Short mmCIF file of C-alpha atoms in Angstrom, two decimals:
data_model
loop_
_atom_site.label_atom_id
_atom_site.label_comp_id
_atom_site.label_asym_id
_atom_site.label_seq_id
_atom_site.Cartn_x
_atom_site.Cartn_y
_atom_site.Cartn_z
CA UNK A 1 7.55 21.87 5.03
CA UNK A 2 10.12 24.51 6.02
CA UNK A 3 11.25 22.27 8.88
CA UNK A 4 11.92 19.40 6.49
CA UNK A 5 13.97 21.64 4.19
CA UNK A 6 15.93 22.95 7.16
CA UNK A 7 16.66 19.47 8.47
CA UNK A 8 17.74 18.30 5.01
CA UNK A 9 20.05 21.30 4.58
CA UNK A 10 21.67 20.77 7.98
CA UNK A 11 22.15 17.06 7.39
CA UNK A 12 23.60 17.61 3.93
CA UNK A 13 26.02 20.11 5.41
CA UNK A 14 27.03 17.67 8.14
CA UNK A 15 27.36 14.87 5.60
CA UNK A 16 29.63 16.94 3.37
CA UNK A 17 31.94 17.56 6.29
CA UNK A 18 31.93 14.19 8.05
CA UNK A 19 30.32 11.43 5.99
CA UNK A 20 29.80 9.79 2.65
CA UNK A 21 26.66 10.94 0.81
CA UNK A 22 24.66 8.83 -1.61
CA UNK A 23 22.55 5.75 -2.15
CA UNK A 24 25.52 3.60 -3.18
CA UNK A 25 27.01 3.78 0.33
CA UNK A 26 23.93 2.34 2.08
CA UNK A 27 23.89 -1.40 2.72
CA UNK A 28 21.07 -3.86 2.02
CA UNK A 29 18.51 -1.37 0.76
CA UNK A 30 15.80 -1.77 -1.89
CA UNK A 31 16.61 0.61 -4.74
CA UNK A 32 14.21 3.51 -5.17
CA UNK A 33 14.78 3.58 -8.93
CA UNK A 34 13.84 1.06 -11.65
CA UNK A 35 16.28 -1.49 -10.18
CA UNK A 36 13.96 -1.93 -7.18
CA UNK A 37 11.07 -3.36 -9.22
CA UNK A 38 10.09 -6.87 -8.12
CA UNK A 39 12.43 -6.84 -5.12
CA UNK A 40 9.97 -8.08 -2.52
CA UNK A 41 12.29 -8.65 0.42
CA UNK A 42 15.30 -7.22 2.18
CA UNK A 43 18.36 -8.76 0.55
CA UNK A 44 22.02 -8.88 1.42
CA UNK A 45 24.39 -7.01 -0.90
CA UNK A 46 28.12 -6.42 -1.15
CA UNK A 47 28.24 -2.70 -0.30
CA UNK A 48 31.24 -2.10 1.95
CA UNK A 49 30.96 -0.09 5.15
CA UNK A 50 33.01 3.09 4.84
CA UNK A 51 31.90 4.95 7.92
CA UNK A 52 28.84 7.06 8.57
CA UNK A 53 26.91 7.58 5.31
CA UNK A 54 23.84 9.74 4.75
CA UNK A 55 21.08 8.79 2.30
CA UNK A 56 18.58 11.41 1.11
CA UNK A 57 15.89 10.79 -1.48
CA UNK A 58 12.45 11.78 -2.64
CA UNK A 59 9.54 10.65 -4.80
CA UNK A 60 6.98 12.71 -6.70
CA UNK A 61 3.80 11.69 -8.53
CA UNK A 62 1.20 13.64 -10.49
CA UNK A 63 -1.92 12.37 -12.27
CA UNK A 64 -4.20 13.81 -14.91
CA UNK A 65 -7.60 12.24 -14.26
CA UNK A 66 -10.30 11.80 -16.88
CA UNK A 67 -12.71 9.57 -14.93
CA UNK A 68 -16.43 9.85 -14.20
CA UNK A 69 -18.83 7.82 -12.06
CA UNK A 70 -22.44 6.69 -12.38
CA UNK A 71 -25.07 4.78 -10.39
CA UNK A 72 -28.67 3.55 -10.68
CA UNK A 73 -30.40 6.08 -8.43
CA UNK A 74 -33.41 7.33 -10.43
CA UNK A 75 -36.95 8.48 -9.54
CA UNK A 76 -36.19 8.71 -5.84
CA UNK A 77 -39.18 9.16 -3.47
CA UNK A 78 -40.00 12.51 -1.78
CA UNK A 79 -38.75 14.26 0.23
CA UNK A 80 -35.41 13.17 -1.30
CA UNK A 81 -34.55 15.74 -3.96
CA UNK A 82 -31.54 17.07 -5.80
CA UNK A 83 -29.54 13.86 -5.39
CA UNK A 84 -26.82 13.16 -7.94
CA UNK A 85 -23.21 12.03 -8.09
CA UNK A 86 -20.66 14.77 -8.59
CA UNK A 87 -19.55 15.51 -12.13
CA UNK A 88 -15.77 15.19 -12.18
CA UNK A 89 -13.59 17.45 -14.29
CA UNK A 90 -10.86 16.18 -16.56
CA UNK A 91 -7.99 17.79 -14.71
CA UNK A 92 -4.89 17.34 -12.57
CA UNK A 93 -4.97 15.84 -9.09
CA UNK A 94 -3.01 17.27 -6.19
CA UNK A 95 0.69 16.39 -6.70
CA UNK A 96 2.03 14.05 -4.02
CA UNK A 97 5.56 13.86 -2.65
CA UNK A 98 7.63 11.69 -0.30
CA UNK A 99 10.90 12.46 1.43
CA UNK A 100 13.32 9.81 2.68
CA UNK A 101 16.32 10.27 4.93
CA UNK A 102 18.54 7.50 6.21
CA UNK A 103 22.00 6.74 7.48
CA UNK A 104 24.46 3.86 7.63
CA UNK A 105 25.35 4.01 11.31
CA UNK A 106 27.60 0.97 11.60
CA UNK A 107 28.60 -2.04 9.53
CA UNK A 108 25.29 -3.85 9.01
CA UNK A 109 23.20 -1.24 10.84
CA UNK A 110 21.16 1.48 9.14
CA UNK A 111 18.22 3.74 9.99
CA UNK A 112 15.46 5.01 7.70
CA UNK A 113 12.77 7.70 8.04
CA UNK A 114 9.94 8.22 5.52
CA UNK A 115 7.97 11.46 5.35
CA UNK A 116 4.94 12.47 3.28
CA UNK A 117 5.56 16.03 2.12
CA UNK A 118 2.10 16.33 0.55
CA UNK A 119 -0.68 13.78 0.11
CA UNK A 120 -4.34 13.58 -0.77
CA UNK A 121 -5.33 13.15 2.88
CA UNK A 122 -2.89 15.65 4.39
CA UNK A 123 -1.69 18.71 2.53
CA UNK A 124 0.85 19.37 5.27
CA UNK A 125 4.07 17.45 5.93
CA UNK A 126 3.84 14.47 8.28
CA UNK A 127 5.79 11.32 9.11
CA UNK A 128 4.87 7.97 7.60
CA UNK A 129 7.29 5.98 9.79
CA UNK A 130 10.84 4.93 10.43
CA UNK A 131 12.86 1.88 11.39
CA UNK A 132 16.24 0.50 12.38
CA UNK A 133 17.53 -2.33 10.17
CA UNK A 134 20.17 -4.71 11.52
CA UNK A 135 21.97 -7.07 9.13
CA UNK A 136 25.01 -7.76 11.32
CA UNK A 137 25.56 -7.94 15.08
CA UNK A 138 29.18 -6.80 14.96
CA UNK A 139 28.32 -3.88 17.24
CA UNK A 140 28.00 -6.50 20.01
CA UNK A 141 31.13 -8.42 19.06
CA UNK A 142 32.97 -8.98 15.80
CA UNK A 143 31.24 -11.80 13.86
CA UNK A 144 28.68 -12.32 16.64
CA UNK A 145 26.18 -14.93 15.32
CA UNK A 146 27.72 -14.35 11.88
CA UNK A 147 26.57 -17.70 10.46
CA UNK A 148 22.96 -16.84 11.33
CA UNK A 149 23.07 -13.14 10.40
CA UNK A 150 24.50 -14.02 6.98
CA UNK A 151 20.90 -14.85 6.06
CA UNK A 152 18.92 -12.89 8.66
CA UNK A 153 17.71 -9.31 9.02
CA UNK A 154 16.00 -7.57 11.94
CA UNK A 155 13.78 -4.51 11.50
CA UNK A 156 12.42 -2.50 14.45
CA UNK A 157 10.26 0.63 14.38
CA UNK A 158 7.00 2.27 13.37
CA UNK A 159 7.13 1.07 9.80
CA UNK A 160 5.28 -0.34 6.81
CA UNK A 161 4.49 -3.81 8.15
CA UNK A 162 5.32 -6.70 5.85
CA UNK A 163 1.99 -8.46 5.25
CA UNK A 164 1.86 -10.07 1.80
CA UNK A 165 3.81 -9.21 -1.34
CA UNK A 166 1.25 -6.85 -2.89
CA UNK A 167 2.46 -3.85 -0.85
CA UNK A 168 5.83 -4.03 -2.64
CA UNK A 169 3.99 -3.52 -5.94
CA UNK A 170 1.67 -0.68 -4.91
CA UNK A 171 1.82 3.11 -5.11
CA UNK A 172 2.80 4.71 -1.81
CA UNK A 173 1.75 8.36 -2.11
CA UNK A 174 4.49 9.96 -4.24
CA UNK A 175 6.37 6.69 -4.72
CA UNK A 176 4.57 5.05 -7.67
CA UNK A 177 7.56 3.73 -9.62
CA UNK A 178 7.12 0.08 -8.56
CA UNK A 179 3.45 -0.03 -9.60
CA UNK A 180 2.88 -0.76 -13.30
CA UNK A 181 -0.72 0.50 -12.91
CA UNK A 182 -2.35 3.65 -11.56
CA UNK A 183 -4.45 2.10 -8.78
CA UNK A 184 -3.64 -0.29 -5.94
CA UNK A 185 -5.78 -3.30 -5.04
CA UNK A 186 -9.44 -2.54 -4.29
CA UNK A 187 -8.97 -3.98 -0.78
CA UNK A 188 -5.62 -2.32 -0.14
CA UNK A 189 -3.67 -3.98 2.68
CA UNK A 190 -1.28 -1.41 4.12
CA UNK A 191 -0.54 -0.43 7.71
CA UNK A 192 2.24 1.19 9.78
CA UNK A 193 2.40 0.02 13.39
CA UNK A 194 5.10 -0.17 16.05
CA UNK A 195 6.77 -3.55 15.91
CA UNK A 196 9.65 -5.81 14.98
CA UNK A 197 10.24 -8.25 12.11
CA UNK A 198 12.80 -11.03 11.73
CA UNK A 199 13.67 -12.18 8.18
CA UNK A 200 15.51 -15.33 7.14
CA UNK A 201 16.15 -15.76 3.41
CA UNK A 202 18.41 -18.57 2.23
CA UNK A 203 18.82 -20.55 -1.00
CA UNK A 204 15.40 -19.53 -2.29
CA UNK A 205 13.64 -19.93 1.07
CA UNK A 206 11.72 -16.82 2.14
CA UNK A 207 10.76 -16.45 5.81
CA UNK A 208 9.57 -13.66 8.08
CA UNK A 209 7.88 -13.45 11.47
CA UNK A 210 6.83 -10.22 13.14
CA UNK A 211 4.78 -8.67 15.91
CA UNK A 212 3.27 -5.20 16.33
CA UNK A 213 1.39 -3.43 19.10
CA UNK A 214 -1.75 -3.12 16.87
CA UNK A 215 -1.79 0.68 17.13
CA UNK A 216 -1.60 3.02 14.17
CA UNK A 217 -1.36 6.07 16.46
CA UNK A 218 0.89 5.53 19.44
CA UNK A 219 -0.30 6.33 22.97
CA UNK A 220 -0.70 4.64 26.36
CA UNK A 221 -4.42 5.27 26.82
CA UNK A 222 -6.92 2.45 27.19
CA UNK A 223 -8.86 1.95 23.97
CA UNK A 224 -12.48 3.04 24.50
CA UNK A 225 -15.09 1.11 22.54
CA UNK A 226 -18.69 2.10 21.85
CA UNK A 227 -20.16 -0.73 23.89
CA UNK A 228 -19.19 -1.86 27.40
CA UNK A 229 -19.19 -5.43 26.10
CA UNK A 230 -16.31 -4.64 23.75
CA UNK A 231 -12.72 -5.42 24.60
CA UNK A 232 -10.71 -2.51 26.02
CA UNK A 233 -7.19 -3.89 25.74
CA UNK A 234 -5.28 -3.96 22.46
CA UNK A 235 -3.70 -7.31 21.60
CA UNK A 236 -0.48 -7.78 19.63
CA UNK A 237 -0.72 -8.38 15.89
CA UNK A 238 1.10 -11.43 14.54
CA UNK A 239 2.67 -11.28 11.07
CA UNK A 240 4.25 -14.16 9.19
CA UNK A 241 5.44 -14.97 5.68
CA UNK A 242 6.88 -18.12 4.14
CA UNK A 243 7.70 -18.93 0.56
CA UNK A 244 10.11 -19.73 -2.23
CA UNK A 245 11.86 -17.33 -4.62
CA UNK A 246 14.37 -18.57 -7.17
CA UNK A 247 15.97 -17.43 -10.41
CA UNK A 248 15.85 -20.86 -12.07
CA UNK A 249 17.78 -19.73 -15.15
CA UNK A 250 18.65 -16.39 -16.79
CA UNK A 251 15.14 -16.14 -18.28
CA UNK A 252 12.89 -17.59 -15.57
CA UNK A 253 12.16 -16.50 -12.02
CA UNK A 254 9.46 -18.09 -9.84
CA UNK A 255 8.21 -16.83 -6.48
CA UNK A 256 5.36 -18.09 -4.30
CA UNK A 257 4.63 -16.80 -0.79
CA UNK A 258 1.92 -17.17 1.82
CA UNK A 259 1.37 -14.50 4.48
CA UNK A 260 -0.61 -14.16 7.72
CA UNK A 261 -1.98 -11.14 9.57
CA UNK A 262 -3.86 -11.79 12.83
CA UNK A 263 -5.04 -9.50 15.60
CA UNK A 264 -7.45 -10.40 18.41
CA UNK A 265 -8.19 -6.75 19.23
CA UNK A 266 -6.79 -3.79 17.33
CA UNK A 267 -7.18 -0.02 17.29
CA UNK A 268 -6.00 0.11 13.66
CA UNK A 269 -7.44 -1.25 10.44
CA UNK A 270 -5.34 -3.07 7.85
CA UNK A 271 -7.57 -1.92 4.98
CA UNK A 272 -8.09 1.72 5.95
CA UNK A 273 -4.69 2.74 7.32
CA UNK A 274 -3.10 4.18 4.19
CA UNK A 275 -3.60 7.76 5.28
CA UNK A 276 -2.25 9.08 1.97
CA UNK A 277 -5.45 8.11 0.11
CA UNK A 278 -6.40 6.32 -3.10
CA UNK A 279 -5.55 7.35 -6.67
CA UNK A 280 -9.14 7.71 -7.92
CA UNK A 281 -10.13 11.14 -6.63
CA UNK A 282 -13.79 11.93 -5.97
CA UNK A 283 -15.34 8.89 -7.66
CA UNK A 284 -18.77 7.69 -6.41
CA UNK A 285 -19.27 10.84 -4.32
CA UNK A 286 -22.48 12.90 -4.16
CA UNK A 287 -23.21 16.61 -4.15
CA UNK A 288 -25.54 18.37 -1.68
CA UNK A 289 -29.16 17.13 -1.65
CA UNK A 290 -32.29 16.94 0.52
CA UNK A 291 -32.43 13.65 2.43
CA UNK A 292 -35.18 11.26 3.51
CA UNK A 293 -36.01 13.28 6.63
CA UNK A 294 -36.18 16.56 4.68
CA UNK A 295 -32.86 17.80 6.04
CA UNK A 296 -29.90 18.73 3.82
CA UNK A 297 -27.22 16.10 3.28
CA UNK A 298 -23.73 17.51 2.75
CA UNK A 299 -21.47 16.95 -0.23
CA UNK A 300 -19.03 14.08 0.49
CA UNK A 301 -16.52 15.04 -2.20
CA UNK A 302 -13.83 16.42 0.16
CA UNK A 303 -10.69 14.49 -0.91
CA UNK A 304 -9.16 14.76 2.57
CA UNK A 305 -12.17 13.55 4.56
CA UNK A 306 -13.17 11.01 1.90
CA UNK A 307 -9.70 9.75 0.97
CA UNK A 308 -10.58 6.14 0.11
CA UNK A 309 -12.85 6.61 -2.91
CA UNK A 310 -12.57 3.57 -5.17
CA UNK A 311 -11.38 1.30 -2.36
CA UNK A 312 -13.20 -1.25 -0.22
CA UNK A 313 -12.80 -1.64 3.55
CA UNK A 314 -14.40 -4.77 5.08
CA UNK A 315 -14.88 -2.78 8.28
CA UNK A 316 -13.79 -5.33 10.85
CA UNK A 317 -14.26 -3.42 14.08
CA UNK A 318 -11.75 -5.10 16.37
CA UNK A 319 -10.47 -8.52 15.37
CA UNK A 320 -9.36 -9.89 12.05
CA UNK A 321 -7.40 -12.67 10.40
CA UNK A 322 -6.13 -12.34 6.84
CA UNK A 323 -4.23 -14.75 4.63
CA UNK A 324 -2.57 -13.64 1.38
CA UNK A 325 -1.06 -15.89 -1.28
CA UNK A 326 1.10 -14.23 -3.95
CA UNK A 327 2.40 -16.10 -7.00
CA UNK A 328 4.92 -14.29 -9.19
CA UNK A 329 6.44 -15.54 -12.44
CA UNK A 330 8.82 -13.62 -14.71
CA UNK A 331 9.86 -15.20 -18.00
CA UNK A 332 12.02 -12.92 -20.10
CA UNK A 333 9.88 -9.77 -20.46
CA UNK A 334 6.62 -11.34 -19.26
CA UNK A 335 5.46 -10.96 -15.65
CA UNK A 336 2.49 -12.42 -13.83
CA UNK A 337 1.65 -11.32 -10.30
CA UNK A 338 -1.35 -12.61 -8.38
CA UNK A 339 -3.13 -11.99 -5.09
CA UNK A 340 -5.47 -14.43 -3.39
CA UNK A 341 -6.63 -12.96 -0.10
CA UNK A 342 -8.98 -14.57 2.41
CA UNK A 343 -10.10 -12.44 5.36
CA UNK A 344 -12.44 -12.85 8.32
CA UNK A 345 -13.24 -10.81 11.40
CA UNK A 346 -15.78 -8.67 13.17
CA UNK A 347 -16.39 -6.50 16.19
CA UNK A 348 -15.52 -7.58 19.72
CA UNK A 349 -15.84 -11.28 20.35
CA UNK A 350 -19.31 -12.15 21.58
CA UNK A 351 -20.86 -9.13 19.83
CA UNK A 352 -20.61 -10.21 16.22
CA UNK A 353 -19.92 -13.62 14.74
CA UNK A 354 -17.23 -13.85 12.13
CA UNK A 355 -17.90 -12.79 8.55
CA UNK A 356 -15.57 -13.07 5.60
CA UNK A 357 -14.48 -11.04 2.59
CA UNK A 358 -12.20 -12.40 -0.13
CA UNK A 359 -10.13 -10.74 -2.82
CA UNK A 360 -8.64 -12.06 -6.06
CA UNK A 361 -6.33 -10.08 -8.33
CA UNK A 362 -4.04 -10.89 -11.21
CA UNK A 363 -1.93 -8.75 -13.51
CA UNK A 364 0.04 -9.58 -16.62
CA UNK A 365 2.79 -7.18 -17.69
CA UNK A 366 5.09 -7.33 -20.70
CA UNK A 367 8.32 -5.33 -20.45
CA UNK A 368 10.31 -4.67 -23.61
CA UNK A 369 12.67 -2.20 -25.27
CA UNK A 370 16.14 -1.17 -24.16
CA UNK A 371 16.66 -2.60 -20.66
CA UNK A 372 12.86 -3.17 -20.50
CA UNK A 373 12.20 0.55 -20.41
CA UNK A 374 8.72 0.10 -21.95
CA UNK A 375 5.78 -1.97 -20.71
CA UNK A 376 2.13 -2.76 -21.31
CA UNK A 377 -0.16 -4.55 -18.88
CA UNK A 378 -3.65 -5.56 -17.82
CA UNK A 379 -5.09 -6.30 -14.37
CA UNK A 380 -8.33 -7.80 -13.06
CA UNK A 381 -9.41 -7.40 -9.42
CA UNK A 382 -12.46 -8.89 -7.62
CA UNK A 383 -13.67 -8.38 -4.04
CA UNK A 384 -16.63 -10.35 -2.67
CA UNK A 385 -18.10 -10.49 0.84
CA UNK A 386 -20.75 -9.36 3.30
CA UNK A 387 -20.75 -5.95 4.95
CA UNK A 388 -22.91 -7.40 7.77
CA UNK A 389 -23.90 -10.94 8.64
CA UNK A 390 -27.55 -9.91 8.37
CA UNK A 391 -27.16 -8.95 4.68
CA UNK A 392 -28.99 -11.24 2.27
CA UNK A 393 -26.26 -11.00 -0.35
CA UNK A 394 -22.55 -10.40 -0.47
CA UNK A 395 -21.46 -7.23 -2.21
CA UNK A 396 -19.28 -7.60 -5.27
CA UNK A 397 -16.74 -5.15 -6.74
CA UNK A 398 -14.78 -5.74 -9.94
CA UNK A 399 -12.08 -3.64 -11.56
CA UNK A 400 -10.42 -3.98 -14.96
CA UNK A 401 -7.34 -1.86 -15.53
CA UNK A 402 -4.92 -1.50 -18.42
CA UNK A 403 -1.62 0.37 -18.49
CA UNK A 404 1.27 1.37 -20.71
CA UNK A 405 4.49 2.91 -19.42
CA UNK A 406 7.82 4.40 -20.46
CA UNK A 407 10.89 4.67 -18.24
CA UNK A 408 12.50 7.79 -19.64
CA UNK A 409 15.40 7.12 -17.26
CA UNK A 410 15.79 4.78 -14.28
CA UNK A 411 14.23 7.51 -12.12
CA UNK A 412 11.48 8.92 -14.38
CA UNK A 413 8.35 7.02 -15.40
CA UNK A 414 5.35 8.09 -17.46
CA UNK A 415 2.32 5.83 -17.62
CA UNK A 416 -1.22 5.97 -18.98
CA UNK A 417 -4.07 3.68 -18.04
CA UNK A 418 -7.75 2.91 -18.38
CA UNK A 419 -9.91 1.82 -15.42
CA UNK A 420 -13.43 0.36 -15.23
CA UNK A 421 -14.81 -0.48 -11.76
CA UNK A 422 -18.32 -1.84 -11.03
CA UNK A 423 -20.35 -2.38 -7.86
CA UNK A 424 -23.00 -5.09 -7.44
CA UNK A 425 -25.51 -6.06 -4.72
CA UNK A 426 -25.30 -2.79 -2.80
CA UNK A 427 -28.64 -1.75 -1.29
CA UNK A 428 -30.45 1.22 -2.81
CA UNK A 429 -30.79 3.07 0.51
CA UNK A 430 -28.65 3.27 3.64
CA UNK A 431 -29.84 2.92 7.26
CA UNK A 432 -31.01 6.56 7.29
CA UNK A 433 -33.15 6.01 4.20
CA UNK A 434 -30.86 8.09 1.97
CA UNK A 435 -29.58 6.96 -1.44
CA UNK A 436 -26.55 4.68 -1.44
CA UNK A 437 -23.90 6.12 -3.75
CA UNK A 438 -22.70 2.63 -4.71
CA UNK A 439 -26.08 1.21 -5.76
CA UNK A 440 -25.54 -0.17 -9.29
CA UNK A 441 -22.45 2.02 -9.32
CA UNK A 442 -19.53 2.21 -11.70
CA UNK A 443 -16.72 4.54 -12.68
CA UNK A 444 -14.43 4.48 -15.69
CA UNK A 445 -12.04 6.59 -17.67
CA UNK A 446 -8.43 7.34 -18.54
CA UNK A 447 -5.60 8.46 -16.26
CA UNK A 448 -2.06 9.65 -16.89
CA UNK A 449 0.64 9.56 -14.21
CA UNK A 450 4.17 10.97 -14.12
CA UNK A 451 6.57 9.67 -11.45
CA UNK A 452 10.06 10.80 -10.38
CA UNK A 453 12.11 9.05 -7.68
CA UNK A 454 15.68 9.25 -6.48
#
């Protein structure tokens, strides 16, 4: 943390002496305040290049959680004893914080670095990722490919990869201003890998193609799998998006996109790579108990080791293909945003045949008041699929969430919500014969969240 403060102080000092300081001097950037809501893509703007400019920002989020969880584990056979889900206090979660530093390096060229100052999964400071964004090629030659670059953008780096539209509407650790709800999708697609993306947006057409090296943690070592029959080389991940986005009149905007994520062999996991952790702390977690073999089973409440409580990971071991369709309609103060996601994958080819898990989500939000500074909303989310091909039934998870929010200023948001999540078709016992926490499980309750960004 001290290193981050020191770097920020030095850069601010340098900026005061040699450069412009402030968000308004950075080109083609999604606003971090209320103006950035529903901006799903990089977009060209009219900010003029005035030399080297430094951009420094931050985001903070804090929740008060009043949620408890339950399951159907009763009258368990000996020697299992003392099993129960943890009772959760009505109290504050660990505050989370992000730090952003960027610079306009040249006309049409900027760099961005995102840092998690504190998160559920890591209490210490660590880097989320960073990228170089190129909107003009004038550094090669004045007006080089200007007709093409008028509509194109290139991003290169270890960055939040652009699969689907839902990640633009989710909470990212301390940055929860764009999310009208407390939680993200149950099957939360988010990953940061080394790669490059090319965007082309013109007259309502939305297009993007990208490639990554399929590694969340960068190194040059061969990937070692548990079985010698598994693949040992990591294949590139292909990303693509195509769609239409148009403000048809002052009251009506329509957007529809389809996205692809495909990897033949990956060391990462699209649905478990948000290392910051989920918003629902400690739900569906057990306390210490005596297991089926008579040995003690440890508490799994630790919010750092068990960061994904309330989420679902399909657990594709090596290869996966995901398609996401996102419709978005805004008419005056009413918004509808949907997610239809169809996924398939498995372990190394030849070891497991493909299985599939699908997700459906839809939210309806009404924004009203002065400059739409107030909103109410409701969201329904369903995930359905098999954990293993040998399972007799597909598991099923549903979540209903409501929310109300108040933008006190463009940079300060307070929101309160209710969540009810239910689990179906989970087996009563796991492979070791111990109780499955999710058997006939559910959690529900009220949450309050305060968010500040700049």
